[in-house]
mmCIF file of C-alpha atoms and ligand atoms in Angstrom:
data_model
loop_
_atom_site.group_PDB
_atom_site.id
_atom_site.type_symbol
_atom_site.label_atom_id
_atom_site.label_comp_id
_atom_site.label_asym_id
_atom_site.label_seq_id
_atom_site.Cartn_x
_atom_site.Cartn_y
_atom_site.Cartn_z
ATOM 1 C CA UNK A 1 0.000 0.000 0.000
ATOM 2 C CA UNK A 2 2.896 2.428 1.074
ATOM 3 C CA UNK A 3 5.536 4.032 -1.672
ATOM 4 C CA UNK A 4 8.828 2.178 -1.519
ATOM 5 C CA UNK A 5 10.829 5.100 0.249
ATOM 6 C CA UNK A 6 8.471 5.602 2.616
ATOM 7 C CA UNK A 7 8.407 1.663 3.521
ATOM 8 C CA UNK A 8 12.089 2.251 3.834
ATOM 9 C CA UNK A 9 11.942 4.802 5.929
ATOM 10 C CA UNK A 10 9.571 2.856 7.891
ATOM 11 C CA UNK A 11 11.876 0.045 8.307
ATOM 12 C CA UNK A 12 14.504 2.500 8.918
ATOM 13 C CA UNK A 13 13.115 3.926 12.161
ATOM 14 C CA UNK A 14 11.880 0.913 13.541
ATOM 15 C CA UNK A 15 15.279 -0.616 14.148
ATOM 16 C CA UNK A 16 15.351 2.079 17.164
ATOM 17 C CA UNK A 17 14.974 0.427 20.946
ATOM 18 C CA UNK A 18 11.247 1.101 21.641
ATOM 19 C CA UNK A 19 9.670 1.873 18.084
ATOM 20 C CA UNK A 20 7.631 -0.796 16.898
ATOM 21 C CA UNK A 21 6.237 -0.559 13.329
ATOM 22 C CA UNK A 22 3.257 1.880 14.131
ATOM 23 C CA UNK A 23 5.754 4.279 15.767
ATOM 24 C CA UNK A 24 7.861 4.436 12.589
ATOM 25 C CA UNK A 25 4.767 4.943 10.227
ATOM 26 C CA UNK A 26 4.070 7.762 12.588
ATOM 27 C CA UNK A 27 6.962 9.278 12.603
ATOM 28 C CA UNK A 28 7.391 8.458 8.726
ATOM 29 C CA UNK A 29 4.023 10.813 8.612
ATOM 30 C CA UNK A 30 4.817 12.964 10.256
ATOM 31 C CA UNK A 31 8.400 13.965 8.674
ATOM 32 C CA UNK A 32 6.116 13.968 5.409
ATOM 33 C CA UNK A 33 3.744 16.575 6.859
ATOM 34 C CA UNK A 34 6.308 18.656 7.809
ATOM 35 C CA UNK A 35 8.630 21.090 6.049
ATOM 36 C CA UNK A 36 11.650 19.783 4.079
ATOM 37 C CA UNK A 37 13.943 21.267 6.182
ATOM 38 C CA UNK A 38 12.926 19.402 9.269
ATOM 39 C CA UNK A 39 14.002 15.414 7.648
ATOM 40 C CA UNK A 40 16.880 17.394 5.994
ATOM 41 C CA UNK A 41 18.202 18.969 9.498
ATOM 42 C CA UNK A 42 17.423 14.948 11.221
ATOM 43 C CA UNK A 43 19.557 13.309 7.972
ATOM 44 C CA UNK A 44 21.850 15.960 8.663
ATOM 45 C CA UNK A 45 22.526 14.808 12.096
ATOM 46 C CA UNK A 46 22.395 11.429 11.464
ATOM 47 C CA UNK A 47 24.932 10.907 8.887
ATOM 48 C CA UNK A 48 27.463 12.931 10.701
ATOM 49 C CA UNK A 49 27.194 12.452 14.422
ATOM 50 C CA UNK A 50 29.022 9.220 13.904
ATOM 51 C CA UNK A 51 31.929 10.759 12.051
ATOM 52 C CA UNK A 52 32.072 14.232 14.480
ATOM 53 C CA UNK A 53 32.540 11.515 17.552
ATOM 54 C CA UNK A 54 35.381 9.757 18.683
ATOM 55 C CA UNK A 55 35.941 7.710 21.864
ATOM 56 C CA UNK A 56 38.466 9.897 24.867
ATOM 57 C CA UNK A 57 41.829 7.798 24.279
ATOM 58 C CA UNK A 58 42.526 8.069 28.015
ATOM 59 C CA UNK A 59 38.756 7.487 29.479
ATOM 60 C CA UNK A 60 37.277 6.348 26.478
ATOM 61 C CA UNK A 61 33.768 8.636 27.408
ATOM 62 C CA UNK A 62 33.171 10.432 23.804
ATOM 63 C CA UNK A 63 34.551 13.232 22.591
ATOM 64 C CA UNK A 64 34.162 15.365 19.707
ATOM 65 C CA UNK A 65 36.886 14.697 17.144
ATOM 66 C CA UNK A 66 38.737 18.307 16.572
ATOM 67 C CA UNK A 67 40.199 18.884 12.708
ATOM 68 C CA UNK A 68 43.270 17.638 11.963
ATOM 69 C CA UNK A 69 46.212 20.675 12.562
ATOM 70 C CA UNK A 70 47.553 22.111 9.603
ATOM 71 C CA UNK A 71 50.522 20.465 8.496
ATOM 72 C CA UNK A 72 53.802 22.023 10.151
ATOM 73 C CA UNK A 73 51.782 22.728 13.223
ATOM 74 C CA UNK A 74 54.123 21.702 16.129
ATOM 75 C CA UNK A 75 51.864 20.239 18.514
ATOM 76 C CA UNK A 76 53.415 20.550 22.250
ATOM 77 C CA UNK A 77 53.126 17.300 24.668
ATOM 78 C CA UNK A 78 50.537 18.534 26.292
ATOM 79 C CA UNK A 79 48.678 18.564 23.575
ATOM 80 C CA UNK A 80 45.094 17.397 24.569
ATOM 81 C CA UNK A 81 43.153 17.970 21.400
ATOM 82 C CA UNK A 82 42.241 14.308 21.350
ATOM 83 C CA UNK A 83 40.394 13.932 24.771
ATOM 84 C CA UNK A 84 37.455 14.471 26.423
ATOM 85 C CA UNK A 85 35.739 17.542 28.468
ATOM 86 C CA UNK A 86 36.510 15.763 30.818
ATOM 87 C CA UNK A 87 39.917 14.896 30.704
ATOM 88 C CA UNK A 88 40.561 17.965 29.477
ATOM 89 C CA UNK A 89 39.134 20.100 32.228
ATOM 90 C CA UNK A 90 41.866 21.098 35.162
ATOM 91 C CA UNK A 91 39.550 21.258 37.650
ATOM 92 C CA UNK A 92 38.683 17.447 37.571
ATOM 93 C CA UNK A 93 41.287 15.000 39.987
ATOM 94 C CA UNK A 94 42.906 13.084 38.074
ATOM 95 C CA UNK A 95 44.054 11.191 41.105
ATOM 96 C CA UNK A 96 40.623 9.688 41.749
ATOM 97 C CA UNK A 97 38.920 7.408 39.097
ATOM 98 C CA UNK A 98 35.431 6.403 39.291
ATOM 99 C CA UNK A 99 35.429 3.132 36.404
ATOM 100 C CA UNK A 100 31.690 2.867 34.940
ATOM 101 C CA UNK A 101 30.345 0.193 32.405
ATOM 102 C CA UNK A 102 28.828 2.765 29.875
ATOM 103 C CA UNK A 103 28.796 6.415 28.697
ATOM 104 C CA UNK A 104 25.438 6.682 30.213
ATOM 105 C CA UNK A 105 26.411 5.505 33.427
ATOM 106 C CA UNK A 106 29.054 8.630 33.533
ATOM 107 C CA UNK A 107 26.419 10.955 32.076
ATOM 108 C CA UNK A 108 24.220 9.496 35.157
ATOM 109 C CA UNK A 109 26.800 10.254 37.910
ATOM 110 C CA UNK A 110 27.607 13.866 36.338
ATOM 111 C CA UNK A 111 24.369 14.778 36.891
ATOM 112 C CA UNK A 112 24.540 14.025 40.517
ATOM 113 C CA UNK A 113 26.920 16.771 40.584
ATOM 114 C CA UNK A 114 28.737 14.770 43.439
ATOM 115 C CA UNK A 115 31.707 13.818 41.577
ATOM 116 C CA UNK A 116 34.988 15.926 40.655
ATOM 117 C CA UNK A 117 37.137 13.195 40.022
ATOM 118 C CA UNK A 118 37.924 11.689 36.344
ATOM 119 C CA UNK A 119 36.141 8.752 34.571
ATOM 120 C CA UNK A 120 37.165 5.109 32.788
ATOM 121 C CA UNK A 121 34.435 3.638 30.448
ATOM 122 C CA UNK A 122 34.789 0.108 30.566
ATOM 123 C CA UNK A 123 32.011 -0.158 27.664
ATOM 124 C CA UNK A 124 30.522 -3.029 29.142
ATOM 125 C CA UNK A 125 30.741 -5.855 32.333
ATOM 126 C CA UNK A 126 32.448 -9.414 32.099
ATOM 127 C CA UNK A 127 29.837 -12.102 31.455
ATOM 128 C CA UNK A 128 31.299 -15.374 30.539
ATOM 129 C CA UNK A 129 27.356 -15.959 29.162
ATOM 130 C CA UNK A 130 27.819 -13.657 26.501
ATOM 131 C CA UNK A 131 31.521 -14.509 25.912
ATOM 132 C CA UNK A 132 32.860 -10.900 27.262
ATOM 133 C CA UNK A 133 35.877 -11.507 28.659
ATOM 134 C CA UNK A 134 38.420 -8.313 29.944
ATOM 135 C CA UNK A 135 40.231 -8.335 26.341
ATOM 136 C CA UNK A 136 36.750 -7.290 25.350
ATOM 137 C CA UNK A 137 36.513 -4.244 27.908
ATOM 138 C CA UNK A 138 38.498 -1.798 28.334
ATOM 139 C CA UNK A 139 40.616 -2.801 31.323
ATOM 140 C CA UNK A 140 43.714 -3.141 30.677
ATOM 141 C CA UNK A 141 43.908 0.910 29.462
ATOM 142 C CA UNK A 142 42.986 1.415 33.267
ATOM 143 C CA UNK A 143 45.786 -0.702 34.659
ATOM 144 C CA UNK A 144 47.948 1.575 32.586
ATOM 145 C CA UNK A 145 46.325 4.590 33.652
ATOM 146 C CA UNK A 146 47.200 3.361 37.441
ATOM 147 C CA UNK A 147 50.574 1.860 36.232
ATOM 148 C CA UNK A 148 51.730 5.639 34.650
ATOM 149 C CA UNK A 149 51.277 6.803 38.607
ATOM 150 C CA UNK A 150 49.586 10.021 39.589
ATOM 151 C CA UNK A 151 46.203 7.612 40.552
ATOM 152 C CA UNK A 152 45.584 7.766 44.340
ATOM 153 C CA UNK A 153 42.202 6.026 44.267
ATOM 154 C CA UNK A 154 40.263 3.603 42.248
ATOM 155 C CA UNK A 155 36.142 3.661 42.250
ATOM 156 C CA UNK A 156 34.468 0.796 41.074
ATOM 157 C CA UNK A 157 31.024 2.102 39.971
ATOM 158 C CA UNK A 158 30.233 -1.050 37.909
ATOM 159 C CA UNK A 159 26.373 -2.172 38.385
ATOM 160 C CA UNK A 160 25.358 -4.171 41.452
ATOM 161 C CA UNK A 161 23.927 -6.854 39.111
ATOM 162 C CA UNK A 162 25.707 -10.632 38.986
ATOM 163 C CA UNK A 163 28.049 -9.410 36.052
ATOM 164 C CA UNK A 164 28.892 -6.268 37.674
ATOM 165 C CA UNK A 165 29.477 -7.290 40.941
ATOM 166 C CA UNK A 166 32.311 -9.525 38.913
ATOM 167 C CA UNK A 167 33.456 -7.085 36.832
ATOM 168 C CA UNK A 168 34.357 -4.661 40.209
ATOM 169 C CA UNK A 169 35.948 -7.883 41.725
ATOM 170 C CA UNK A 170 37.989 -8.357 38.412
ATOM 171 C CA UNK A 171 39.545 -4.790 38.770
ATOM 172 C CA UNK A 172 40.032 -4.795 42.522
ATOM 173 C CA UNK A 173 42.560 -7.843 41.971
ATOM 174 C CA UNK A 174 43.992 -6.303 39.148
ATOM 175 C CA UNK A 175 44.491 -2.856 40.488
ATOM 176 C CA UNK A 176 45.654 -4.818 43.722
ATOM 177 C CA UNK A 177 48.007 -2.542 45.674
ATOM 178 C CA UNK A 178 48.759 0.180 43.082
ATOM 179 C CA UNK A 179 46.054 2.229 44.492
ATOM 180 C CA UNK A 180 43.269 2.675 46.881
ATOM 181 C CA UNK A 181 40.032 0.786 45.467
ATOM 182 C CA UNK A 182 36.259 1.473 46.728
ATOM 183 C CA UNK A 183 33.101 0.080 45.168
ATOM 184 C CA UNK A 184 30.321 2.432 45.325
ATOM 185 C CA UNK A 185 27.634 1.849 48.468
ATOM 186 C CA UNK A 186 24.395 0.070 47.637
ATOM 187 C CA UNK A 187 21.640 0.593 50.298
ATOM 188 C CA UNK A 188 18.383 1.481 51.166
ATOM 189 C CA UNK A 189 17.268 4.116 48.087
ATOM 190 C CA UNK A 190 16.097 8.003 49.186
ATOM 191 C CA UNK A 191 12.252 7.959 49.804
ATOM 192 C CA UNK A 192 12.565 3.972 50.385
ATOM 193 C CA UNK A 193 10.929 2.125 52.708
ATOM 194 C CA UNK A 194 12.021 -0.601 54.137
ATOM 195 C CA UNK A 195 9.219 -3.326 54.176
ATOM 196 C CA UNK A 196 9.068 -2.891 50.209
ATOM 197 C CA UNK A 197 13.002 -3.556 49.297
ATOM 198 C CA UNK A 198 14.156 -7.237 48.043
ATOM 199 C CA UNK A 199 16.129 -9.203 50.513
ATOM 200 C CA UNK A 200 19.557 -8.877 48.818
ATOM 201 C CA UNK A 201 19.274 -5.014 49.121
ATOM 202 C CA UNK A 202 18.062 -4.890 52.273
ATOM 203 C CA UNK A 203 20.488 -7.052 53.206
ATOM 204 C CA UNK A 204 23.456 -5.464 51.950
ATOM 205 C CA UNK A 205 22.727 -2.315 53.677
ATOM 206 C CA UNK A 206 22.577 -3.572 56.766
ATOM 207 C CA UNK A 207 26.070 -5.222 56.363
ATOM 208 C CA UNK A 208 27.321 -2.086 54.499
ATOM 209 C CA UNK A 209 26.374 0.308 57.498
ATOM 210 C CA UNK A 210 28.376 2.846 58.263
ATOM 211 C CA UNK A 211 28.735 4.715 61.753
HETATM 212 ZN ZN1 ZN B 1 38.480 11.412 28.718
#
């Protein structure tokens, strides 16, 4: 019944988590009804945001890839063109590293506002399952970061699920003396009462106590 571009477009949109066919055709519609510029400004942004981003060589949170210099620039050794805002910022410590599984994890913790520290994305947990081991991950760019020196203090922020309660465990042995390692407290959430938490939470918090 539908034109062929607009089945493709269809098909198109519905690859994205959360938009079933009748989603798509909706939004397919609604591009249509709109004017040109608005599907040229959303092709726009989809065909370059992938090319415009590069993964922080340090932290490995993205960053926005900067032009090449012109040729017979001298770039100094502290040149940090390649890295993050937040790696880049010299108000973050980079003594303290909080490690996370994914960039939305860090984008998470930043808006807590509780954090001045520096980041390492992992980009993922160890799950034997799904045949992730640490090659897969981005762990052994951490040991190095701890390795180089400078690192007081190691956060594990991995999840408090099965695969990242492994992960952290992974990394504390790894990291093993180099620096000071933490895993991040799991508890009793704010506004949360106590009859309605699962057993392993509640559980956990009353071991994890703290004076
Ligand atoms: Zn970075």
């Amino acid at each position: 019944m539908l034109p062929a571009p607009l089945k493709r477009l269809i098909a198109a949109l519905s690859r994205l988590p959360g938009v079933g066919e009748k989603t798509a055709t909706r939004y397919a519609f609604h591009l249509m009804n709109q004017p040109e510029y608005v599907a040229g400004e959303l092709a726009q942004a989809l065909t370059s945001f992938r090319e415009e981003l590069h993964f922080c060589p340090r932290c490995h949170h993205l960053a926005e890839l900067q032009p090449a210099p012109a040729t017979g620039t001298i770039s100094s050794s502290s040149d940090l063109s390649g890295l993050c805002d937040i790696c880049k910022n010299p108000r973050r410590d980079s003594r303290r590293i909080c490690v996370i599984e994914s960039v939305q994890d860090l984008i998470a913790l930043e808006k807590t506002g509780e954090w001045d520290g520096v980041y390492h994305v992992l980009h993922g947990s160890l799950s034997p399952m799904r045949g992730v081991g640490p090659d897969q991950l981005r762990c052994a760019s951490l040991i190095a970061r701890v390795d180089a020196g400078g690192v007081d203090e190691v956060i594990l922020a991995t999840n408090a699920d099965v695969e990242g309660e492994a992960t952290a465990l992974y990394l504390r042995r790894l990291v093993g003396t180099k620096a000071a390692v933490s895993r991040i407290a799991t508890g009793v959430p704010m506004g949360g009462e106590l009859e309605y938490l699962d057993r392993g939470t509640l559980g956990r918090a009353l071991r994890d106590r703290r004076s």
